[in-house]
Coordinates of C-alpha atoms in Angstrom, one line a residue:
Chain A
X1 CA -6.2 -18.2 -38.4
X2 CA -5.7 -14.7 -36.8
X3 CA -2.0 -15.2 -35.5
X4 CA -0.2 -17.0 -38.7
X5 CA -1.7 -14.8 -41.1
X6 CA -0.4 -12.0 -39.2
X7 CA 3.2 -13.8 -38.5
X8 CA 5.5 -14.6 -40.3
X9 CA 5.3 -18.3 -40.8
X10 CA 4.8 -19.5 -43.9
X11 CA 6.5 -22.8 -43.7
X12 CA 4.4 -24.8 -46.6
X13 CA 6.1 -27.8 -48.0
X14 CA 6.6 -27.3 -51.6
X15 CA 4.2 -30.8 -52.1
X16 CA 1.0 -29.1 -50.8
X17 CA 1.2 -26.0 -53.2
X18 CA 1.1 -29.6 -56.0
X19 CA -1.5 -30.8 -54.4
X20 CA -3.6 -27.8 -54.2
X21 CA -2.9 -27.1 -57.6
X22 CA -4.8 -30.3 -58.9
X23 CA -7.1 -29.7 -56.5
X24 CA -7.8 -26.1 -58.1
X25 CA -8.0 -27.5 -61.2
X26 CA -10.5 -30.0 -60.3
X27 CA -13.0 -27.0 -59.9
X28 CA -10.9 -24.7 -62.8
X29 CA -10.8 -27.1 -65.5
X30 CA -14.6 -28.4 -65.9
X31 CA -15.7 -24.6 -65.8
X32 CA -13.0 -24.0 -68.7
X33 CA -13.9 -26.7 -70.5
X34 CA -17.6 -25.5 -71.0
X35 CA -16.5 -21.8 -71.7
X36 CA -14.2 -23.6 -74.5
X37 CA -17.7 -24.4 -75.4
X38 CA -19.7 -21.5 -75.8
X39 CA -21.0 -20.4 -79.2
X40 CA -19.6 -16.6 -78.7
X41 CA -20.8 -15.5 -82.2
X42 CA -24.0 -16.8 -81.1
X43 CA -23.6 -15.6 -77.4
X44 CA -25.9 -12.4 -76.9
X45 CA -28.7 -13.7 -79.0
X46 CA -29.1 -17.4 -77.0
X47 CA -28.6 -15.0 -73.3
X48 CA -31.1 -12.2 -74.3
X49 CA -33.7 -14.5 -75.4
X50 CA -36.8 -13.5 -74.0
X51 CA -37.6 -17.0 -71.4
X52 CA -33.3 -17.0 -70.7
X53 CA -34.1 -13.2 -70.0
X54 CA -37.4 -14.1 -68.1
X55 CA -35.8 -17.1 -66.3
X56 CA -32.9 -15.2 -65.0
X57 CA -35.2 -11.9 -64.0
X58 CA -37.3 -14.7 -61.2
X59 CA -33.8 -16.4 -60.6
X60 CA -32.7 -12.9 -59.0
X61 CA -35.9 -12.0 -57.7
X62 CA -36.7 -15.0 -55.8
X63 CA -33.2 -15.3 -54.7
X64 CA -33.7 -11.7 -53.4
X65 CA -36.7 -12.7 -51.5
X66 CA -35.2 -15.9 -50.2
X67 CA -32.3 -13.9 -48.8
X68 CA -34.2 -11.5 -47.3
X69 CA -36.4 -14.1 -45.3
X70 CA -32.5 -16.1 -44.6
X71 CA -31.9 -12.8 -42.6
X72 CA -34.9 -12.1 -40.8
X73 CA -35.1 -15.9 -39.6
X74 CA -31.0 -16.6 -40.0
X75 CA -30.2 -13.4 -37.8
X76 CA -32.2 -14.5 -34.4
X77 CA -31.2 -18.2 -35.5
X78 CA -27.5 -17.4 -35.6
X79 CA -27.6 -15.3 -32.4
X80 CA -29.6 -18.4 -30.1
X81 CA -26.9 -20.7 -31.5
X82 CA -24.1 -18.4 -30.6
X83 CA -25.3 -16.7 -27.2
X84 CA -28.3 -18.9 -25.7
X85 CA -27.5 -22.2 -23.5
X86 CA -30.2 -24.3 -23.5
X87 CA -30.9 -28.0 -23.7
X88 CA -30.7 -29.5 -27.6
X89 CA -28.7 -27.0 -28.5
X90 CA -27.0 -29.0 -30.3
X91 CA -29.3 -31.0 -31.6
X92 CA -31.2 -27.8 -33.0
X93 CA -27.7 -27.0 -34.4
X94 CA -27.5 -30.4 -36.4
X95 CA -30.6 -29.8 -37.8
X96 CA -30.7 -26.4 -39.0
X97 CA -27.3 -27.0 -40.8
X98 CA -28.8 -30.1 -42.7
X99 CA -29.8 -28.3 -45.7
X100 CA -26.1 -28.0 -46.4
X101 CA -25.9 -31.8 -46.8
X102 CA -29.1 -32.9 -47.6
X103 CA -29.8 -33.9 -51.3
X104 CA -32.0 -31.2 -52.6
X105 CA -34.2 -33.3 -53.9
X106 CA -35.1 -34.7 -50.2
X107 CA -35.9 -30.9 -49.1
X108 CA -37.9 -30.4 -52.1
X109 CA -39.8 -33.5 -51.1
X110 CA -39.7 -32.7 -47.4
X111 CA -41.1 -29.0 -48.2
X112 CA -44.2 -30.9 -50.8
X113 CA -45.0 -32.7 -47.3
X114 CA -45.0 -29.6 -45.3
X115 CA -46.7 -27.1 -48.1
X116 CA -47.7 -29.3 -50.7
X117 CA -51.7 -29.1 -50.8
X118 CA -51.8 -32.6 -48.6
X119 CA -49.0 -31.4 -46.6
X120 CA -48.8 -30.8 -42.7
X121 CA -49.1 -27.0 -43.3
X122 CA -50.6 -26.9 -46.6
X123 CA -53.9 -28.7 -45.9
X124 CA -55.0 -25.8 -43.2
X125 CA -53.4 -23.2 -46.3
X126 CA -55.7 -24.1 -48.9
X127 CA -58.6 -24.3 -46.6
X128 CA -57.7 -20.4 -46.3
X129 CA -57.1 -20.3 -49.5
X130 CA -53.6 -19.8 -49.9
X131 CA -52.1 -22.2 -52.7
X132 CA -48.2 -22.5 -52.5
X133 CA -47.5 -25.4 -54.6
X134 CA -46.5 -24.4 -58.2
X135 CA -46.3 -21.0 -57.1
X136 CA -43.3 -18.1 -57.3
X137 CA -43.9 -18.4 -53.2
X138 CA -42.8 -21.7 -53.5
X139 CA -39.6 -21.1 -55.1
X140 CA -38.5 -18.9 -52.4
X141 CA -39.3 -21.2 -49.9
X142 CA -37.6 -23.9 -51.1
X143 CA -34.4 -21.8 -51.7
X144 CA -34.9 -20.2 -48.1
X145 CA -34.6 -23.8 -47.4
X146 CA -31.1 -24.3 -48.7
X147 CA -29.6 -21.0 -47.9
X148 CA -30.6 -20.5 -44.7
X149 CA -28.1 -22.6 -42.8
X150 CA -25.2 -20.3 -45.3
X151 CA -26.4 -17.5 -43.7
X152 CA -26.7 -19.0 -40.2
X153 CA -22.9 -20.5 -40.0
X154 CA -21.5 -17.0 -41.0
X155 CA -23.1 -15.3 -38.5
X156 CA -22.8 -17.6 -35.9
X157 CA -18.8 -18.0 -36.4
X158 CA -19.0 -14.1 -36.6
X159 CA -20.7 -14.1 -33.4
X160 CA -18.5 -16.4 -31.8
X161 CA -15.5 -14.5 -32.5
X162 CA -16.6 -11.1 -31.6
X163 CA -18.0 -12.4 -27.8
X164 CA -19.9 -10.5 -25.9
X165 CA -17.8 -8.0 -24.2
X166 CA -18.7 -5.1 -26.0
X167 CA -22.6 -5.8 -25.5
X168 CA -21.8 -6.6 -21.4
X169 CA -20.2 -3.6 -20.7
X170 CA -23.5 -1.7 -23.2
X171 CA -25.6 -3.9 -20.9
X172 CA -23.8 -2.6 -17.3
X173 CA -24.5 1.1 -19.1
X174 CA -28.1 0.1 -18.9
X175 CA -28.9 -0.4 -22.6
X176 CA -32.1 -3.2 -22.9
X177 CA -31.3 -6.2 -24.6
X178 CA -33.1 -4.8 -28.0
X179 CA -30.9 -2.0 -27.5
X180 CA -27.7 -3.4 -27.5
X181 CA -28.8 -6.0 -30.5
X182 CA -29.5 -3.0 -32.9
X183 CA -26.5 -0.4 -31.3
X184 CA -23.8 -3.2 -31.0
X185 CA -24.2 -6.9 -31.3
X186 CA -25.5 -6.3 -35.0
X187 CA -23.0 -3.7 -36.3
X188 CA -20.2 -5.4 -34.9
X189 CA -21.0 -8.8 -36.8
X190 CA -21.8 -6.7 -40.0
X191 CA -19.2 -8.1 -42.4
X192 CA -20.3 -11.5 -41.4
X193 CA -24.2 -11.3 -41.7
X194 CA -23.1 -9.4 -45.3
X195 CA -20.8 -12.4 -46.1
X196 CA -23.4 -14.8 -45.3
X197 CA -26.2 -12.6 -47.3
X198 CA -24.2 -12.8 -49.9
X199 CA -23.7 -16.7 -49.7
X200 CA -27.6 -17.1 -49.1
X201 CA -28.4 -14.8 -52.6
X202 CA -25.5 -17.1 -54.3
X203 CA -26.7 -20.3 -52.8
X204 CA -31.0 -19.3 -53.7
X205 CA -29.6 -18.5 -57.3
X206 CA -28.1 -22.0 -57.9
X207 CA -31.4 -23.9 -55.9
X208 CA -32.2 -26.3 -58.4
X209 CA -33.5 -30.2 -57.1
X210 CA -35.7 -28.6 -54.3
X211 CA -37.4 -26.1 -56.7
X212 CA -38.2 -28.4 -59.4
X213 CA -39.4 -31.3 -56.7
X214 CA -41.4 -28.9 -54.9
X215 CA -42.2 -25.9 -57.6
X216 CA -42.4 -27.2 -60.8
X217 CA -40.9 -25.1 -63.8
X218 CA -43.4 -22.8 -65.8
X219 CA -42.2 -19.4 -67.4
X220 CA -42.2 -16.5 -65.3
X221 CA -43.8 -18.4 -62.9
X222 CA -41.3 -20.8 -61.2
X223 CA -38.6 -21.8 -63.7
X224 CA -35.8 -20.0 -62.2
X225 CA -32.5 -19.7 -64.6
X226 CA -31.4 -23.3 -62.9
X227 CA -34.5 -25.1 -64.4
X228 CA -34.3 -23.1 -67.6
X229 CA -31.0 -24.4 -68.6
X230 CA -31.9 -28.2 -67.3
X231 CA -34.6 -28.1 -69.8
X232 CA -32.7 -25.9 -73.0
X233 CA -30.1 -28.5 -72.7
X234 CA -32.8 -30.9 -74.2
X235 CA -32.8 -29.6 -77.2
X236 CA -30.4 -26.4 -77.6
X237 CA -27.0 -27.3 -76.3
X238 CA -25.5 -24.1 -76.7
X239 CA -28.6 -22.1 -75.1
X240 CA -27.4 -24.6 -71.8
X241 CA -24.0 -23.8 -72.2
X242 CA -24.5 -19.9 -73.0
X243 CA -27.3 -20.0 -69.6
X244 CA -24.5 -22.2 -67.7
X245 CA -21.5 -19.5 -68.3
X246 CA -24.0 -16.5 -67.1
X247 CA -24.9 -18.4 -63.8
X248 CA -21.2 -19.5 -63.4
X249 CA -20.4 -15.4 -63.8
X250 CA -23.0 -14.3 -61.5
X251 CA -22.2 -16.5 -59.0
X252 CA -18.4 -16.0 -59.0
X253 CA -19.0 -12.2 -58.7
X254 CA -21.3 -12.8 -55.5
X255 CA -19.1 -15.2 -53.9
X256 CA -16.0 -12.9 -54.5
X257 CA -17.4 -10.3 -53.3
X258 CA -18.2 -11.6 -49.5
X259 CA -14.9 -13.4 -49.4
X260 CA -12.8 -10.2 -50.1
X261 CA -14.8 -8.4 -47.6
X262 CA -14.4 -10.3 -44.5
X263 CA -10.6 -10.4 -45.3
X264 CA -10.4 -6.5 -45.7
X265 CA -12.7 -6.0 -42.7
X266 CA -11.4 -8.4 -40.5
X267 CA -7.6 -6.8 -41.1
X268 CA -9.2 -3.6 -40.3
X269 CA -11.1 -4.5 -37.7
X270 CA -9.3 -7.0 -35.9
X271 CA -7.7 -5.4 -33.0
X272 CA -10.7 -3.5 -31.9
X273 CA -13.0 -6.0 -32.6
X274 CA -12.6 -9.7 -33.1
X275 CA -9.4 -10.7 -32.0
X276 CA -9.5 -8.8 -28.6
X277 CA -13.2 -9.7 -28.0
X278 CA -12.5 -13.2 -28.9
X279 CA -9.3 -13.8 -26.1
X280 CA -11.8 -13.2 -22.9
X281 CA -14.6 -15.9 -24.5
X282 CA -11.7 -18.5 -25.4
X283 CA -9.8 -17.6 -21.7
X284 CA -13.5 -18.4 -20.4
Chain B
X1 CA 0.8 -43.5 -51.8
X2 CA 4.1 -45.3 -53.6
X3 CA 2.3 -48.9 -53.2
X4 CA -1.2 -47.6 -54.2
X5 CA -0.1 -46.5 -57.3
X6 CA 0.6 -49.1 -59.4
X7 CA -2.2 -51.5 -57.6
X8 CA -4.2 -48.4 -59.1
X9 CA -2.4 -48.8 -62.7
X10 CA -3.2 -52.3 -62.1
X11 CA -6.7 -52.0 -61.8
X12 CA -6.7 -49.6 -65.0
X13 CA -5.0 -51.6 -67.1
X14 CA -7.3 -54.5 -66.0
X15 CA -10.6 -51.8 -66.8
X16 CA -8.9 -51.6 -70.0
X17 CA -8.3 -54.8 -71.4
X18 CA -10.9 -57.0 -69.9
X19 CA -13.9 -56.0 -72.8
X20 CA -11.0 -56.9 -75.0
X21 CA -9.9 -60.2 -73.8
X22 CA -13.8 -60.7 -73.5
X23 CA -14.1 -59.9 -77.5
X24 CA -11.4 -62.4 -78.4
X25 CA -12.9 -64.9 -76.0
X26 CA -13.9 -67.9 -78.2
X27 CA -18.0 -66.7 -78.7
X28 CA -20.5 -68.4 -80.6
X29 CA -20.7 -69.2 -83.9
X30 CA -24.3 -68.5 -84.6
X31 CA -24.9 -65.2 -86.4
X32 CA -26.8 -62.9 -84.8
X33 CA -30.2 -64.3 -85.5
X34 CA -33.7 -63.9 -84.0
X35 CA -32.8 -67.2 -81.2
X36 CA -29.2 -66.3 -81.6
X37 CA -29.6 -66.4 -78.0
X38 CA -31.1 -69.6 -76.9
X39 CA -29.1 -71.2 -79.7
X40 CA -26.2 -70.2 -78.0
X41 CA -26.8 -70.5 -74.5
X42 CA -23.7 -71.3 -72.3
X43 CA -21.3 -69.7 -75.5
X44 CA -21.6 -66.1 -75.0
X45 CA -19.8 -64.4 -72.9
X46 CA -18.8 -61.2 -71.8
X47 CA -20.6 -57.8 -70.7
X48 CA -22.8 -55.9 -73.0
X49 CA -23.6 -52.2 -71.6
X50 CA -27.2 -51.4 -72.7
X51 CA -28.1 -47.8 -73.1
X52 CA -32.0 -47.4 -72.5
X53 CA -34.7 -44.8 -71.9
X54 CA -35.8 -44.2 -68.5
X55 CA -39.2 -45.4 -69.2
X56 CA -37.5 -49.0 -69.8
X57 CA -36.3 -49.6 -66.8
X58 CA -38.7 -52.5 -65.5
X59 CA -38.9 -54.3 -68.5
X60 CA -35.4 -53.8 -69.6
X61 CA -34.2 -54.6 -66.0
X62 CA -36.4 -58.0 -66.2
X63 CA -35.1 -58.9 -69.6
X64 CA -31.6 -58.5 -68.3
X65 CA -32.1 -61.1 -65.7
X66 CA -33.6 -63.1 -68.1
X67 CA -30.6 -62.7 -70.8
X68 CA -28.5 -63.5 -68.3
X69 CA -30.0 -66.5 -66.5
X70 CA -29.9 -68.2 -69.9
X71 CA -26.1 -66.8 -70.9
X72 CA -24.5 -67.7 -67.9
X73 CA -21.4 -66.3 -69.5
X74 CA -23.0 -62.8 -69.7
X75 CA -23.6 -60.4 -68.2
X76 CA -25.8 -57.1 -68.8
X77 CA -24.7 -53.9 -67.4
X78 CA -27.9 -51.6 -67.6
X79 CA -27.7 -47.3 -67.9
X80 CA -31.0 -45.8 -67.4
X81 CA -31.6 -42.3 -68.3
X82 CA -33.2 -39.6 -70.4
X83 CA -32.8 -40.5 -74.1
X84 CA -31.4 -37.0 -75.4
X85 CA -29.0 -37.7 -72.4
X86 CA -27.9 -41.3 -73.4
X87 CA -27.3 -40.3 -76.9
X88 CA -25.5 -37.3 -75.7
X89 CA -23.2 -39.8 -73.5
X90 CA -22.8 -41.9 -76.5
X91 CA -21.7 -39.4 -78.4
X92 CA -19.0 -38.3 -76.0
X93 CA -17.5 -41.6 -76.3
X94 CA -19.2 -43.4 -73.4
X95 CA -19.0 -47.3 -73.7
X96 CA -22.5 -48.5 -74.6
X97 CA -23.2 -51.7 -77.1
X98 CA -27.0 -51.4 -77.3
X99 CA -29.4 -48.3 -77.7
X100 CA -33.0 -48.1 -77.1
X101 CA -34.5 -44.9 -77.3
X102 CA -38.3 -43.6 -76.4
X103 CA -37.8 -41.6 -80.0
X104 CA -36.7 -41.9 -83.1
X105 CA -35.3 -38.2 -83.1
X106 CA -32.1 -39.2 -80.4
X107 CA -31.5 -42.5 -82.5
X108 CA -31.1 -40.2 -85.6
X109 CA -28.8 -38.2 -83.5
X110 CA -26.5 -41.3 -83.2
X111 CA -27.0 -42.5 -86.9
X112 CA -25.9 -39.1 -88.1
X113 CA -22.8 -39.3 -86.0
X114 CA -21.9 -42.6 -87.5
X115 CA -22.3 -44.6 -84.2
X116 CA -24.8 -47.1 -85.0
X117 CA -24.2 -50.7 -86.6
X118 CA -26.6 -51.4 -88.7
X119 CA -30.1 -50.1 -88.4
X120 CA -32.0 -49.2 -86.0
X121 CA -35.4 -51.7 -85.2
X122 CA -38.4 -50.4 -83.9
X123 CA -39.6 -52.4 -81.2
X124 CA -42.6 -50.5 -78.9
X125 CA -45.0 -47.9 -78.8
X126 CA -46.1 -45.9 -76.0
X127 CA -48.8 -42.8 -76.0
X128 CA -50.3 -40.7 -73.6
X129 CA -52.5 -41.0 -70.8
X130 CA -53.9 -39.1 -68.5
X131 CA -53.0 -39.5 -65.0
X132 CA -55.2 -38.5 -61.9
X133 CA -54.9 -39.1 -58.3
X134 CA -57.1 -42.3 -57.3
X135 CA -59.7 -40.5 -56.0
X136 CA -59.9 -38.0 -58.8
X137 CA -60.6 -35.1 -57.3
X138 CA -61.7 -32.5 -60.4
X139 CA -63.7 -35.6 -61.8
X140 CA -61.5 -35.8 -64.9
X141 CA -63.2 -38.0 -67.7
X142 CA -62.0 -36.3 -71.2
X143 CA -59.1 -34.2 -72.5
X144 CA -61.8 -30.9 -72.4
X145 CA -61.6 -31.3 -68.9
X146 CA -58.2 -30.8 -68.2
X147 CA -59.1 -27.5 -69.6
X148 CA -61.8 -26.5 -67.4
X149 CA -60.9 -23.6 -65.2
X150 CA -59.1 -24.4 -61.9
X151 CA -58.2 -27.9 -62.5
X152 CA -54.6 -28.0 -61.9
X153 CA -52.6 -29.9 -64.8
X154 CA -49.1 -30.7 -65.0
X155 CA -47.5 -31.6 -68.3
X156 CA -44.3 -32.2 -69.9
X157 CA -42.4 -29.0 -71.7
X158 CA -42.6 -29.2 -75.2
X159 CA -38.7 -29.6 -75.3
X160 CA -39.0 -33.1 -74.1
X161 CA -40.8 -35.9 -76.2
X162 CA -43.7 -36.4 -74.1
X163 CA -44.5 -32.9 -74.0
X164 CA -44.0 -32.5 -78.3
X165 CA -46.8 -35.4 -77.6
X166 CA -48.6 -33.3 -75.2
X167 CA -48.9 -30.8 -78.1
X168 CA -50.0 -33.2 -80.8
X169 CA -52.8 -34.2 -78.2
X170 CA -53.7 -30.8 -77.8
X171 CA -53.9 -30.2 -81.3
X172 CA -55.8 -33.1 -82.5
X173 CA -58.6 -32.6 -79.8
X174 CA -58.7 -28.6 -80.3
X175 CA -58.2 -27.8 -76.4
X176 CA -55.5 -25.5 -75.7
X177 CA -54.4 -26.5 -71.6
X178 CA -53.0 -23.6 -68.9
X179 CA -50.4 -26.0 -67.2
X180 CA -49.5 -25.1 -63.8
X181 CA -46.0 -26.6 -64.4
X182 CA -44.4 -27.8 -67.4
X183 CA -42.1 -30.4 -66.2
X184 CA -38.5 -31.5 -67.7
X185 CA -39.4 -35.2 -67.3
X186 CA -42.6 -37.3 -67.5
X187 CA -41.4 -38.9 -64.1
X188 CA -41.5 -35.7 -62.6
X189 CA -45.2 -34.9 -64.0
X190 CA -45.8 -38.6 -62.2
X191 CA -44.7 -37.1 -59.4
X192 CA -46.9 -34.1 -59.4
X193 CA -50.1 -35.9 -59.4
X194 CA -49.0 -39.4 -57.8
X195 CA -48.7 -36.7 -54.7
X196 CA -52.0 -34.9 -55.4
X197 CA -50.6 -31.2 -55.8
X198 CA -51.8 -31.4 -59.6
X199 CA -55.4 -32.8 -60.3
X200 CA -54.1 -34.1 -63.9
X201 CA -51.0 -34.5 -65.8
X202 CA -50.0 -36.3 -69.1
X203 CA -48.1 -39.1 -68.9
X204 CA -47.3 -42.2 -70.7
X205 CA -49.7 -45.3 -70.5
X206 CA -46.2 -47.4 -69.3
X207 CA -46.0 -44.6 -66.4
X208 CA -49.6 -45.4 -64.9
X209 CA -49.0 -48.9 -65.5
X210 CA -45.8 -48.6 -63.5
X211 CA -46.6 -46.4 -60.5
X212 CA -48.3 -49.3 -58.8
X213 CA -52.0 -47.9 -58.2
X214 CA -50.4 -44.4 -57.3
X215 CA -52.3 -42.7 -60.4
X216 CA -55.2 -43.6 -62.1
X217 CA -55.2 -43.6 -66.1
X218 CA -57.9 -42.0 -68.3
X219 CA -57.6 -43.3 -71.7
X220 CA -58.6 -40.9 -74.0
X221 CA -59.0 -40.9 -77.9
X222 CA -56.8 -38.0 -79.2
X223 CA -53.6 -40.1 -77.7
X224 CA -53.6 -42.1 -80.9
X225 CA -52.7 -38.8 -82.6
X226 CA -49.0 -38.8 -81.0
X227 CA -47.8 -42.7 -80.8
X228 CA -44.3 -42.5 -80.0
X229 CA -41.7 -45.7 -80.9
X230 CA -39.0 -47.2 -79.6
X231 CA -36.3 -48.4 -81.6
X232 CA -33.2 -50.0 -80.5
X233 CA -29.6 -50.9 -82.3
X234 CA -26.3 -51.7 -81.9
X235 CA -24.1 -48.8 -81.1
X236 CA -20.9 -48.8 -83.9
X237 CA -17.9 -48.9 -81.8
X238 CA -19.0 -51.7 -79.8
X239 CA -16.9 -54.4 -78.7
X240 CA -19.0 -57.0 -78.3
X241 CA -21.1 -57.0 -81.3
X242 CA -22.6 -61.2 -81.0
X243 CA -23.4 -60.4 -77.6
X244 CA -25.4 -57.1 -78.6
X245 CA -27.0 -58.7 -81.1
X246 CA -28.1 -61.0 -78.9
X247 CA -29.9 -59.2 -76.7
X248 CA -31.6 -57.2 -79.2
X249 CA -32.8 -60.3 -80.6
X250 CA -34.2 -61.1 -77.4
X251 CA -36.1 -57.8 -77.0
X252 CA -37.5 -57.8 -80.3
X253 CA -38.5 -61.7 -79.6
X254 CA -41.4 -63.2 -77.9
X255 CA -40.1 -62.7 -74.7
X256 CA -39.4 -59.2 -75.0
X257 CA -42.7 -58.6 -76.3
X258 CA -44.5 -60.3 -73.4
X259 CA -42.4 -58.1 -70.5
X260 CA -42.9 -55.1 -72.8
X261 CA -46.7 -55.4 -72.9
X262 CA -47.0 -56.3 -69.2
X263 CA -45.5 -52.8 -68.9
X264 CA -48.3 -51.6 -71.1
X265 CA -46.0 -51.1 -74.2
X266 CA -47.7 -51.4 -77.5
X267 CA -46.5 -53.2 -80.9
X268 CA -44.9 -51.0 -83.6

């Protein structure tokens, strides 16, 4: 990636800019097409009504939750994919990035096994009296579920590229291992655990089969905006539309927002950090 | 990519033009009477797409092998899905030749838009039911109890027809339920309590039937309050109007009424 960005070769055959053109529009035109179909007259009003307004208030806060819990479990994920050898690595590998290809409707179902009230985990839970089915704990757990492995592949690719020079030589100065985690390792891969923050909030906001398998949908409770617009759609088309158009906006701004920043911070970074870390762990 | 391409045109023509050849295909005489299609067994041919609620599906799905073990010309291609869905597919121009809706309300939504042929013919009822795990574990024997505090009950949303019923139910019997969820689809309220998280839901009296022993029903006597039918017609721009007909005739017949109450559907 590094070395023809920076070069000069640009040497794409006019047919692949054709091809990625209907390829673009393949995402482009279905999102036009529903903003063709918004009611704008009738915009505001079918947004600011008080369960859209109450749906997309538990949409951001769960997602905020979610992401937090994608960094305190993604972080030390990421950093035993990317540093540790150990036997099933990649096995353990295969497995946390499953959520990215799993139907969410199968981790809904697998997270009712595990936290339902006759599940593996839930069973000993209610016995202590903590109920997670059909509760806002529920929703985050189930978009933790989906998001983590977002947040896990952009940290681990950031950690793979930085290496581990910087924290061997912190390491030689007699830094402890916790030391040069928080001091280093952490601020050096900071534009890739943002990016895959980022990707985790976007991907918690857009969790839709697992929450409704594993949540259910009441107001304020657990009907995030997802659920909201699967059930307005029912019997207010342009409520689903209006709903659709505000996720579709929220989500753009998120996502282009972490994929400018690695761009601009990997330019400005590059020679002191990535690229120059990252020739000694390929030379290896 | 140069010799895909017109096997591809090929193949889209052929999409194209086969319900057509299938239309002008010498069909049956018979007008589309009630044993239009034992009468003309052998005669009809051709595909008829049937659009049908979700809640259908077994009976529809065994009245399709049926149709088409005595046509041997036919065939049935079956859609299953959420009624406000099919009729929203319909109206978007997808290709069905039969409707049958769990409401009257998405039917109208097709009769308004000028898509049916003819009218619409109400041929089952369904109505509520509670649902409880097998071993019943709040002790659920009344409506009232769903309301008793800490019983966990999972209903419909009132956007969806079984939940409008839900409402009706609550109304007549004068108990006002907390849901823990209020689910999109009656499927998904199944769900809830064929798994155990909720202690109750409200389902349809087809949807206990069908879940094999997974839920037990609780018949209770407000349910008459909010009977829901089923009609079913012939969509306008279909191609293959004899063979529609057809198959409407034989789920308004006897035979369709024997599958249909099987499934626990009543007579309109």
């Amino acid at each position: 990636m590094g070395p023809t960005n920076g070069g000069g070769y640009h040497g794409i055959p006019p047919w692949i800019y054709a091809i990625a053109a209907a390829g673009g529009l393949l995402v482009l035109l279905p999102l036009a097409a529903m903003a063709a179909r918004v009611n704008w007259p009738q915009f505001i009003p079918l947004v600011t009504s008080e369960s859209s307004l109450t749906a997309l208030g538990l949409s951001l806060r769960t997602s905020a939750a979610s992401t937090a819990l994608c960094i305190i479990f993604g972080v030390p994920l990421a950093l035993v994919l990317a540093r540790a050898r150990f036997p099933g690595q990649r096995l353990l590998r295969a497995f946390v990035l499953l959520p990215l290809v799993l139907p969410p409707v199968v981790g809904g179902i697998a997270l009712l096994y595990t936290f339902g009230r006759q599940g593996l985990l839930g069973r000993s839970l209610e016995a202590a009296g903590i109920q997670i089915a059909f509760s806002t704990t529920a929703v985050v757990l189930a978009q933790t579920f989906v998001a983590l492995p977002f947040l896990v592949v952009s940290l681990e690719g950031a950690l793979r590229t930085a290496g581990g020079r910087y924290e061997a030589v912190a390491a030689t100065l007699g830094a402890r291992p916790t030391t040069v985690l928080r001091r280093v390792t952490v601020p050096l891969v900071l534009p890739g655990l943002a990016s895959g923050a980022v990707l985790s909030f976007a991907r918690s906001l857009g969790e839709f089969g697992a929450t409704l398998t594993f949540a259910g949908s009441l107001e304020g409770v657990t009907r995030t905006l997802p659920l909201e617009i699967y059930l307005q759609r029912e019997t207010d088309a342009d409520a689903a539309v209006a709903l659709s158009l505000v996720l579709v906006a929220v989500a753009v701004t998120v996502v282009g927002l972490t994929y400018r920043r690695p761009g601009e911070q990997g330019r400005r970074s590059a020679p002191a950090g990535s690229t120059d870390a990252a020739r000694p762990e390929g030379a290896r | 990519m140069s010799t895909g391409k017109p096997r591809i045109a090929a193949l889209l023509a052929a999409a194209v033009l086969t319900p057509g050849l299938a239309a002008c295909a010498p069909s049956a005489p018979t007008g589309p009477g009630g044993n239009a299609s034992s009468d003309a067994a052998g005669q009809l041919t051709g595909t008829v797409t049937v659009f049908a609620a979700a809640s259908l599906k077994a009976s529809f799905s065994a009245l399709a092998d049926e149709f088409e073990a005595k046509n041997p010309g036919a065939t049935v291609a079956l859609s299953f899905a959420g009624s406000s869905d099919l009729a929203t597919q319909i109206t978007q121009g997808a290709p069905a030749d039969v409707f049958a809706s769990a409401d009257p309300r998405n039917m109208a939504k097709l009769a308004d838009a000028g898509l049916l042929d003819g009218a619409a013919t109400n041929f089952a009822t369904n109505h509520l039911q509670i649902a409880v795990p097998p071993s019943n574990p709040a002790a659920i024997a009344s409506l009232a109890d769903l309301a008793r505090p800490g019983v966990k009950v999972v209903v419909c949303a009132g956007q969806v027809p079984c939940g409008a019923a839900t409402y009706a139910v609550e109304k007549a019997a004068g108990v006002t339920l907390a849901p823990v969820s209020e689910e999109s689809s009656v499927t998904d309220v199944l769900g809830k309590v064929a798994s155990a998280e909720a202690d109750a839901g409200l389902v349809y009296v087809t949807d206990v039937k069908g879940s094999g022993g997974k839920v037990k029903g609780i018949p209770f006597p407000e349910a008459a309050e909010a009977v829901n039918t089923y009609p079913i017609a012939t969509v306008g721009p279909s191609r293959n109007k004899e063979l529609a007909a057809a198959f409407i005739a034989m789920v308004t017949g006897s035979e369709g009424r024997k599958t249909l109450a099987d499934a626990g559907f009543g007579v309109p």
